[in-house]
Short mmCIF file of C-alpha atoms and ligand atoms in Angstrom, two decimals:
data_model
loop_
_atom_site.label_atom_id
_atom_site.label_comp_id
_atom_site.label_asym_id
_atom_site.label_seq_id
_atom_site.Cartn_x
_atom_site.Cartn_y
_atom_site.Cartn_z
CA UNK A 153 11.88 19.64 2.43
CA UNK A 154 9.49 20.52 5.44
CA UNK A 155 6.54 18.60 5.69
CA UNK A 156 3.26 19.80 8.15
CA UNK A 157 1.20 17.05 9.35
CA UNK A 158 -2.05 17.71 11.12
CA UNK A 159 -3.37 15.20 12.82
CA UNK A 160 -1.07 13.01 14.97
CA UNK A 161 -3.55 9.42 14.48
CA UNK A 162 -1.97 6.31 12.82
CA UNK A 163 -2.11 7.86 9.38
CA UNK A 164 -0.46 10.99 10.07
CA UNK A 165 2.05 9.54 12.65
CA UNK A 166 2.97 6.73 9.79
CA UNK A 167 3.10 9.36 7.11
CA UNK A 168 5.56 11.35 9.12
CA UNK A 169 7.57 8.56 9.97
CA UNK A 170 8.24 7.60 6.98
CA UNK A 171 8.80 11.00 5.32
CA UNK A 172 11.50 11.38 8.04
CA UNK A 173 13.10 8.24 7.10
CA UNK A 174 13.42 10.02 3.64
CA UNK A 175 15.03 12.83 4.82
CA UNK A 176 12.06 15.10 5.23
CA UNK A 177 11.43 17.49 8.23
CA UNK A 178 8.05 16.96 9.55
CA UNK A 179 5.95 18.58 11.95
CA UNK A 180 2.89 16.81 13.16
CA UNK A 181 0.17 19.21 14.98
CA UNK A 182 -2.10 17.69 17.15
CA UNK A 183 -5.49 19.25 18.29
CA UNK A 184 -5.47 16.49 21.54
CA UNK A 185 -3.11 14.08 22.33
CA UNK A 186 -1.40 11.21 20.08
CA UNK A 187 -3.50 8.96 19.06
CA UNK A 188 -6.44 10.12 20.56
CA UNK A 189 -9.09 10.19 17.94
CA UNK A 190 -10.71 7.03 16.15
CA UNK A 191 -7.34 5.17 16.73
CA UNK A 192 -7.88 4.91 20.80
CA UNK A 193 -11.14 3.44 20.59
CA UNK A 194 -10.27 1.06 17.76
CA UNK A 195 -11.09 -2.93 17.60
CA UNK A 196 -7.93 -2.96 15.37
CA UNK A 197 -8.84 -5.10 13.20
CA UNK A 198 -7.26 -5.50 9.67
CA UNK A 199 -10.11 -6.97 8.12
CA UNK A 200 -9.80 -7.40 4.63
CA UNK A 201 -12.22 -10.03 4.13
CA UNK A 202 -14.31 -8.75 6.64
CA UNK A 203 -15.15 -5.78 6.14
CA UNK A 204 -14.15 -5.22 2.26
CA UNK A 205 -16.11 -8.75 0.67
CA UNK A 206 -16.54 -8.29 -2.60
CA UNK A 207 -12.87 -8.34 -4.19
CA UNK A 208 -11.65 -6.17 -7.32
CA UNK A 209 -12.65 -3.33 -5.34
CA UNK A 210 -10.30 -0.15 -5.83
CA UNK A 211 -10.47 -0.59 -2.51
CA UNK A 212 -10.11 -4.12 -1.57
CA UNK A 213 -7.40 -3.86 -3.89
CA UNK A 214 -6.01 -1.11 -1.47
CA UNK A 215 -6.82 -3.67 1.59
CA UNK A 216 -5.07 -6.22 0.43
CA UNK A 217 -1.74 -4.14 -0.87
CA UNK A 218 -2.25 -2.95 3.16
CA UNK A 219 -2.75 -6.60 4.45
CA UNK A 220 0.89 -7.57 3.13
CA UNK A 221 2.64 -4.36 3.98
CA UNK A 222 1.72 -5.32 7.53
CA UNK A 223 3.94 -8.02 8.73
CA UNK A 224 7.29 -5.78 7.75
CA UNK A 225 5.50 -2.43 8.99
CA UNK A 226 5.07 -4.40 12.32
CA UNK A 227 8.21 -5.99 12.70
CA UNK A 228 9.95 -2.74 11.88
CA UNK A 229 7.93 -0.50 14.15
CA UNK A 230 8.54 -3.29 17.28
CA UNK A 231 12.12 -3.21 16.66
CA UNK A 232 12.62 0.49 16.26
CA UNK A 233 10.29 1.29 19.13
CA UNK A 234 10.92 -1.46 21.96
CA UNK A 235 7.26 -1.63 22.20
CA UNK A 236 5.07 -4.67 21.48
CA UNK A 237 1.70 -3.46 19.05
CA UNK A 238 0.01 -7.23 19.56
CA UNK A 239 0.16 -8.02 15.86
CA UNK A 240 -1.12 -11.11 14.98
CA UNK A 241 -2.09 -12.58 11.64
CA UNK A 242 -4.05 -15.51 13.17
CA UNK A 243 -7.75 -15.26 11.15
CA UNK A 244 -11.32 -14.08 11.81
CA UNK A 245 -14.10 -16.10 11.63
CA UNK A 246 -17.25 -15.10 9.96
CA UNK A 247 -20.64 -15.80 11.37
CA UNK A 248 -23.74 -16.81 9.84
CA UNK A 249 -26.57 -16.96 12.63
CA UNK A 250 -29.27 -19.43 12.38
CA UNK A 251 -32.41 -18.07 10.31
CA UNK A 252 -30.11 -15.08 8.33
CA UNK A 253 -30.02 -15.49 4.88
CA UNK A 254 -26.92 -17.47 2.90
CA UNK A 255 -23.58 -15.36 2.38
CA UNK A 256 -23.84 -13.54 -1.03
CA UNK A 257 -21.66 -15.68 -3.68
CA UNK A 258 -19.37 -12.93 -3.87
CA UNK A 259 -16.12 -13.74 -3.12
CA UNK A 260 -14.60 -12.81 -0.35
CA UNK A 261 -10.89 -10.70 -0.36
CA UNK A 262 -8.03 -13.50 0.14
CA UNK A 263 -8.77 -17.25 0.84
CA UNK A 264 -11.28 -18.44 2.88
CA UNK A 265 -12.83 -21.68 3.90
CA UNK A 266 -16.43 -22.36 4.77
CA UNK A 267 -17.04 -24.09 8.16
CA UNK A 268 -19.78 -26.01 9.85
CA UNK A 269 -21.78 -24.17 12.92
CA UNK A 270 -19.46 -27.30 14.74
CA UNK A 271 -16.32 -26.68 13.03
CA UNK A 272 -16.79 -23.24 14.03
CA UNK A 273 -17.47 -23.83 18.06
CA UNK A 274 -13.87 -25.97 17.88
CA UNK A 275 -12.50 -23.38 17.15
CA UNK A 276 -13.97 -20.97 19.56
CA UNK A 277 -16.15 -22.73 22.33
CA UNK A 278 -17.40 -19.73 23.73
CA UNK A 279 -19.96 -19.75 20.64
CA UNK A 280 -23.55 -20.54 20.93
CA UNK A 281 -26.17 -23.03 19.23
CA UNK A 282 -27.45 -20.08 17.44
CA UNK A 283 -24.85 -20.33 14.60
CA UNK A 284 -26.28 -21.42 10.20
CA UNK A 285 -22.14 -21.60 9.67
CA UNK A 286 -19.70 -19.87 8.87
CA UNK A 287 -16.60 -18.92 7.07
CA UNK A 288 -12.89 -18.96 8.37
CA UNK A 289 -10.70 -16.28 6.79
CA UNK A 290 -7.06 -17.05 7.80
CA UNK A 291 -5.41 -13.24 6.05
CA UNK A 292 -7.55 -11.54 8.68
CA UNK A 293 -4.98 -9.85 11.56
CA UNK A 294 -5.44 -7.75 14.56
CA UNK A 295 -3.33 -5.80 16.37
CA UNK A 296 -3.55 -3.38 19.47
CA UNK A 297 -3.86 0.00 17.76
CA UNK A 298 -3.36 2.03 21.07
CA UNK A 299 -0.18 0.45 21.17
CA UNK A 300 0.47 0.91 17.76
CA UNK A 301 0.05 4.35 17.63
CA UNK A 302 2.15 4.74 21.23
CA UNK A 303 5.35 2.74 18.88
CA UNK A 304 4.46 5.00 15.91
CA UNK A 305 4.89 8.33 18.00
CA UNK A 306 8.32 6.34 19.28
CA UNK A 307 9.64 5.97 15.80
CA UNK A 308 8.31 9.25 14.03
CA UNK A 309 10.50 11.37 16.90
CA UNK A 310 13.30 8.88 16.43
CA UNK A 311 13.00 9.68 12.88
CA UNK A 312 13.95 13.20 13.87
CA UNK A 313 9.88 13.97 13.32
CA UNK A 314 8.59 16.27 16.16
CA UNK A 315 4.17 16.01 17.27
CA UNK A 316 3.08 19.06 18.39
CA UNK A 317 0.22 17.86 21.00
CA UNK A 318 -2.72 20.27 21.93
CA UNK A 319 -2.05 22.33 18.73
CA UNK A 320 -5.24 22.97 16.88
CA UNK A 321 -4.85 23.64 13.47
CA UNK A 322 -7.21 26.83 13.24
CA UNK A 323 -6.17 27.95 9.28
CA UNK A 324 -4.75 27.54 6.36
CA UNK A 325 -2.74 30.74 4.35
CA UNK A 326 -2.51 30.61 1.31
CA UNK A 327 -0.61 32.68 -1.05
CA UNK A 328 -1.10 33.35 -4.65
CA UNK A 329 -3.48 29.86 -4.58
CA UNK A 330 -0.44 28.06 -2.73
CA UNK A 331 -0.56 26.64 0.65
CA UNK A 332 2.03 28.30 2.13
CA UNK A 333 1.35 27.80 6.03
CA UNK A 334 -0.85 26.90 8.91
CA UNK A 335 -1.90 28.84 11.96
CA UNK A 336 -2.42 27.28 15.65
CA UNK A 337 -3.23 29.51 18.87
CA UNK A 338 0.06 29.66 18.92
CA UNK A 339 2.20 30.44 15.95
CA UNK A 340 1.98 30.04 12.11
CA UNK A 341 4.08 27.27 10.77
CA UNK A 342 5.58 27.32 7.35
CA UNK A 343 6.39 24.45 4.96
CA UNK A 344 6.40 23.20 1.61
CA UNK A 345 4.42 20.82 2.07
CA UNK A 346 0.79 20.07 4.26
CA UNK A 347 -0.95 17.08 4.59
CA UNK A 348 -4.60 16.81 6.11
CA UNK A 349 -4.72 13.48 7.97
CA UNK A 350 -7.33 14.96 10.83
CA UNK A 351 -9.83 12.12 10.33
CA UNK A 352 -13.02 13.19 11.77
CA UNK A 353 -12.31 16.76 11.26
CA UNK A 354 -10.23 17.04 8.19
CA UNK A 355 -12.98 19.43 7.35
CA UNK A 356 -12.82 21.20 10.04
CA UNK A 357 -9.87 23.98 9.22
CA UNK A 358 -10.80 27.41 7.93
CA UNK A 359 -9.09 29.40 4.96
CA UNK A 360 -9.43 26.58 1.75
CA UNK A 361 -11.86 27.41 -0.90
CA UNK A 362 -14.95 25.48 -0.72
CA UNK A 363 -13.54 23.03 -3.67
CA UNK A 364 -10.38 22.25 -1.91
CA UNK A 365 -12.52 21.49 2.02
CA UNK A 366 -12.50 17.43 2.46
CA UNK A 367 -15.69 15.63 1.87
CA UNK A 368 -15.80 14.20 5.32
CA UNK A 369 -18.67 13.05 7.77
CA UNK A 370 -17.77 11.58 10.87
CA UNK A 371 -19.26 8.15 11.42
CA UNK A 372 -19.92 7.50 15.52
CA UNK A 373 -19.01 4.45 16.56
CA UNK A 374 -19.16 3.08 20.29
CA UNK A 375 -17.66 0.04 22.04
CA UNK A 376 -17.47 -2.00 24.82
CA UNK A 377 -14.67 -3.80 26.83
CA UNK A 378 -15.70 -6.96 28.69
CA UNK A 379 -13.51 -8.83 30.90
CA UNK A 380 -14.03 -12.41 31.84
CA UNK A 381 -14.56 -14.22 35.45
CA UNK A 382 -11.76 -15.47 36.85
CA UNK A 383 -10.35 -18.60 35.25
CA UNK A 384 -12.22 -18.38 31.71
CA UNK A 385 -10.28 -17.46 28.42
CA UNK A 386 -10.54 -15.39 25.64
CA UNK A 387 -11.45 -16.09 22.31
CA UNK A 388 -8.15 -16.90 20.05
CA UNK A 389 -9.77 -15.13 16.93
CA UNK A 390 -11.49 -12.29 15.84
CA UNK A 391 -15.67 -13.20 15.24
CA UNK A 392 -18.03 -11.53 13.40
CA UNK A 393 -21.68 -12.08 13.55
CA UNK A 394 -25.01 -11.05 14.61
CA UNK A 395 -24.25 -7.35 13.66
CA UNK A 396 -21.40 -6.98 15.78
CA UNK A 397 -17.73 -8.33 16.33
CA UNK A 398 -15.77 -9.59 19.07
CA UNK A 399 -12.09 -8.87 19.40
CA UNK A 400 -9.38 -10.74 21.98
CA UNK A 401 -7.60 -8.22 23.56
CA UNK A 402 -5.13 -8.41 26.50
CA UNK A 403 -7.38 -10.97 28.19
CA UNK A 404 -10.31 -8.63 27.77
CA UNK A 405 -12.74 -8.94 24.51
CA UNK A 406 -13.67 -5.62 22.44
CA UNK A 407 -17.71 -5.88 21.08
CA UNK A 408 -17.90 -3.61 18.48
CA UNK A 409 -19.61 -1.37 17.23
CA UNK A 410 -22.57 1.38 16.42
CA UNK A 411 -22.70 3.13 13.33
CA UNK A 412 -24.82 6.34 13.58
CA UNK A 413 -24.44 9.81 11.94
CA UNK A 414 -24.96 12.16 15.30
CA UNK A 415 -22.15 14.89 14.32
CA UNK A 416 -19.22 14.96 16.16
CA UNK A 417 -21.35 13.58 19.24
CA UNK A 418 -18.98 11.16 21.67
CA UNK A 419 -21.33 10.64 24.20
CA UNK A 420 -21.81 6.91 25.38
CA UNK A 421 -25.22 5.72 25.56
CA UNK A 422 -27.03 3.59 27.42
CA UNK A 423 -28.78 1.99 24.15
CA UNK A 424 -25.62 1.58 22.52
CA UNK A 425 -24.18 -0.40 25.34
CA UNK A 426 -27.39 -2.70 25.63
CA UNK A 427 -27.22 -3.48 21.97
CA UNK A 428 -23.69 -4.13 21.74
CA UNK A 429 -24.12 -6.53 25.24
CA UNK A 430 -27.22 -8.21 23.68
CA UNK A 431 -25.86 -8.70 20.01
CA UNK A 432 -22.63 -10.21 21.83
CA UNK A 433 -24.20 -12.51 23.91
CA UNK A 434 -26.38 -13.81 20.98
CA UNK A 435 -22.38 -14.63 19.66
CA UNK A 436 -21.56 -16.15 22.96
CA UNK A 437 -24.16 -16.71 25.56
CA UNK A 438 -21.42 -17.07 28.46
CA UNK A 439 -20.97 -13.37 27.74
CA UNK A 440 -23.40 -12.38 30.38
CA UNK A 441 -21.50 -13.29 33.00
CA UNK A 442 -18.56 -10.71 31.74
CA UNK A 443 -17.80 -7.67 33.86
CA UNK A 444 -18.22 -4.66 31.38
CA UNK A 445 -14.81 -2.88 32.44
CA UNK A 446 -14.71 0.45 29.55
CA UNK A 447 -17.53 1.95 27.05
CA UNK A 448 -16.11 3.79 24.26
CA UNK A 449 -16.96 6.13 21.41
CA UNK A 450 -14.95 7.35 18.60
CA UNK A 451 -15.68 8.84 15.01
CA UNK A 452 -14.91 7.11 11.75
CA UNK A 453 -13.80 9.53 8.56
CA UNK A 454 -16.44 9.03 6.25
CA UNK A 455 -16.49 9.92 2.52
CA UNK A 456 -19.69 10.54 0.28
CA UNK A 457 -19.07 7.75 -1.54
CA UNK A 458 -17.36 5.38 1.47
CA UNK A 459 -13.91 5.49 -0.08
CA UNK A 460 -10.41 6.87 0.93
CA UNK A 461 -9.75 10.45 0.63
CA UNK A 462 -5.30 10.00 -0.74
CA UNK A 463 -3.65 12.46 -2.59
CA UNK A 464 -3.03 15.97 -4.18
CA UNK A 465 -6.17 18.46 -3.45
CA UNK A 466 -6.99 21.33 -5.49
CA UNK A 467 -4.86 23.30 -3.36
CA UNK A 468 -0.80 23.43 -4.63
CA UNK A 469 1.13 21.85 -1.64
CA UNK A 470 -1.85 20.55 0.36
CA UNK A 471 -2.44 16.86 0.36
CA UNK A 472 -5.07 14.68 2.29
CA UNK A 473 -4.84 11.30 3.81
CA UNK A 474 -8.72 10.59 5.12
CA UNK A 475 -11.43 8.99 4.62
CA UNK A 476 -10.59 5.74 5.64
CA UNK A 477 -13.77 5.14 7.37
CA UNK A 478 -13.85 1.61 8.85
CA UNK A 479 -10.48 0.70 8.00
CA UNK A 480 -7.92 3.08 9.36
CA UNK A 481 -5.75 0.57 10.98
CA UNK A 482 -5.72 -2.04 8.35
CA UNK A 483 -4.75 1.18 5.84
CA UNK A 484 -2.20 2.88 7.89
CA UNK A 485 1.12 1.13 6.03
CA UNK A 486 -0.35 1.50 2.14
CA UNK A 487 -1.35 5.48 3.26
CA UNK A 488 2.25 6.20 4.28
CA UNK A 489 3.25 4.20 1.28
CA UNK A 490 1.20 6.16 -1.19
CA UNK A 491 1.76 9.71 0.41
CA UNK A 492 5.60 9.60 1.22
CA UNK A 493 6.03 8.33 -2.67
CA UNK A 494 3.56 11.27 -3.45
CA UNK A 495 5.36 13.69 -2.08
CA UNK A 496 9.21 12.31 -2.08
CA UNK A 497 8.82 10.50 -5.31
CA UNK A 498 5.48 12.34 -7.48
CA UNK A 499 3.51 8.80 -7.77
CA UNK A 500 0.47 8.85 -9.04
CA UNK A 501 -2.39 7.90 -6.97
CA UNK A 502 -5.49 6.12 -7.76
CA UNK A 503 -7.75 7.93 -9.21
CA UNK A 504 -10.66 6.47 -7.30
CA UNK A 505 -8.99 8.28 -4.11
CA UNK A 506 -8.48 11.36 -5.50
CA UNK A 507 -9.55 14.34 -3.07
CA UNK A 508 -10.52 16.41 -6.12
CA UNK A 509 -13.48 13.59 -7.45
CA UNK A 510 -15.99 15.32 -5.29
CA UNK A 511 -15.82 18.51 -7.25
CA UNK A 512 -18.63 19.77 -8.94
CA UNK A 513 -21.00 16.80 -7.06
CA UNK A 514 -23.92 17.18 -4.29
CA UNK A 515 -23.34 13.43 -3.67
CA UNK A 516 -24.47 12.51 -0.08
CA UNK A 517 -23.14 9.57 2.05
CA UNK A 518 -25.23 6.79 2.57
CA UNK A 519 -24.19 4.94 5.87
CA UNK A 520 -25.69 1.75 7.56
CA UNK A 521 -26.50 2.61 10.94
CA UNK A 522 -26.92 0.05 13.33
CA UNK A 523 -30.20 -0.41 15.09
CA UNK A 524 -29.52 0.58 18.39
CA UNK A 525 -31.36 3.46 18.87
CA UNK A 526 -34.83 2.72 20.66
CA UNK A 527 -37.24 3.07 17.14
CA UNK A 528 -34.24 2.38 14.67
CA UNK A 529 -34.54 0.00 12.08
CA UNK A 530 -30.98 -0.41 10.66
CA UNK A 531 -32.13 1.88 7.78
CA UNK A 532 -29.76 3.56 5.68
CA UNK A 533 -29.44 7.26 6.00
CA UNK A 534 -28.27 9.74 4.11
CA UNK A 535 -25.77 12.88 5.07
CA UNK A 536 -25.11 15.64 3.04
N1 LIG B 619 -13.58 -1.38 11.53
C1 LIG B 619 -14.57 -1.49 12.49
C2 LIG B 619 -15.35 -0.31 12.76
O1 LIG B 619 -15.17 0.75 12.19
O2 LIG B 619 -16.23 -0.39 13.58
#
């Protein structure tokens, strides 16, 4: 069977690897290079608890199916790729600032444990007086997804699987309603089977009916990279609070990050950067005296209705892997689960993923942006 992948981030690199290791002969097109879309400027975070609270969730029930593929998908990918992804399954802890209202009672995906504003500074000192309490979540991992997605690469072309960097995906043919082949600036490649796992611009290819185009918006998000004075530590865990969240990474911490609907925008901004500095410091007032060493921006695949985009579309032989908004690291083992079965083994999918749900709606995205913007006010906005 040949397989076309387009989009060489973590979802279509794990995808491809693992419909090599079933015997599949994949091509991955990439418009830039590996891993260069949301995946570089990630916080890689798998945040189950985080970021997905309220459990029962199609979706936190995707999260956590994701959460304990990880520790094999890791070991496996360090072994078969010599290279070292910074996978660690060491907890996040969960911020209540003083004067914000009390945590919902919803419960919160996997076990957790409240804490004290006390408990919580022993277990990071860097944190400030400002803290209500907080909540320990001991599932929560991180791992370094640039390196990830380097190791991935490694093991999909060790697979036999070949990435075809700076190869835009311009359009789709299809013949008698079936997708039949793809054409770049510089060929048209044929296969039996396509799979859209472009993130940000999984909409972006010409030739599909209307019906059978992704429902994606891409979500900006920027970051910051702080690196301490000489002698002073990192945070051990991953902290969230105050609207942002800090992440240890190779003695640096990552403070992310915006949410704003600006299009496929990547500027860095000077507001962006003062908000994520100020909300950070209001974490951990020692902050301040950290060297900002890189300013990111990257664009989160965004759904209308916030949800992952996984399965057959309307098209015979195209399927899409996108959508996973916030969560694209934390996803990437279940997607490559769900879509190798899907197309090696016909699984069925979750409905509540299903690319084709969107047809015959006007629904429009609703997104929480963060108040960063000079005049913003956190409000929701809607995207059609
Ligand atoms: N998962 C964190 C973010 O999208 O900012």
């Amino acid at each position: 069977m040949k397989v076309v992948i387009i989009g060489a981030g973590v979802a279509g690199l794990a995808i491809g690897w693992k419909l090599a290791l079933g015997g599949a002969k994949v091509v991955v097109l990439e418009r830039a290079q590996v891993g260069n879309g949301a995946t570089l400027v990630s916080g890689g975070m798998l945040a189950a608890a985080a970021e997905l609270g309220s459990a029962g969730s199609p979706e936190a029930d995707f999260a956590r199916r994701a959460n304990a593929l990880w520790p094999e998908f890791a070991a496996a990918l360090e072994a078969q790729s010599g290279i070292a992804i910074g996978y660690r399954r060491n907890g996040a802890l969960l911020l209540r600032m003083a004067g914000e209202a009390p945590r919902a009672e919803e419960p919160l995906s996997g076990d957790h444990s409240p804490l004290t504003a006390e408990a919580a500074r022993a277990l990071e000192p860097l944190l400030g007086e400002d803290l209500a309490d907080a909540v320990f979540a001991p599932g929560e991992a991180q791992v370094d997804s640039q390196a990830l997605c380097r190791a991935l690469a490694v093991c999909f072309v060790q697979a036999g699987g070949e990435v075809r960097a700076t190869e835009t995906a311009v359009r789709f043919e299809l013949t008698g309603g079936r997708m039949t082949g793809v054409t770049t600036p510089f060929t048209t490649h044929r296969a039996d089977i396509f799979i859209m796992a472009a993130g940000a611009w999984s909409a972006r290819i010409e030739g599909l009916p209307p019906e059978a185009v992704p429902k994606i918006v891409p979500v900006k998000g920027e970051i910051i990279v702080l690196s301490p004075p000489a002698g002073v530590s990192v945070p051990m865990h991953v902290v969230w609070g105050n609207g942002v969240y800090i992440v240890p990474r190779r003695q640096r911490v990552l403070v992310g990050a915006t949410m704003e609907l600006a299009g496929f925008d990547t500027s860095l901004t000077k507001t962006a950067l003062t908000w994520l500095r100020r909300q950070a410091e209001g974490l951990m007032p020692a902050l301040k005296d950290w060297r900002l060493s890189e300013h990111w921006a990257g664009l989160r695949p965004a759904a209308p209705d916030g949800l992952p985009i996984l399965g057959q579309s309307s098209v015979d032989g195209l399927f899409v892997a996108s959508g996973q908004y916030r969560n694209g690291i934390l996803f990437a083992p279940a997607v490559a689960d769900v879509l190798s079965r899907l197309v090696l083994e016909r699984i069925a999918v979750d409905p509540a993923f299903d690319p084709r749900r969107f047809e015959g709606t006007t629904s429009a995205l609703i997104v929480p942006q963060t108040p960063h913007k000079e005049g913003g006010n956190g409000a929701w906005s809607a995207a059609s």
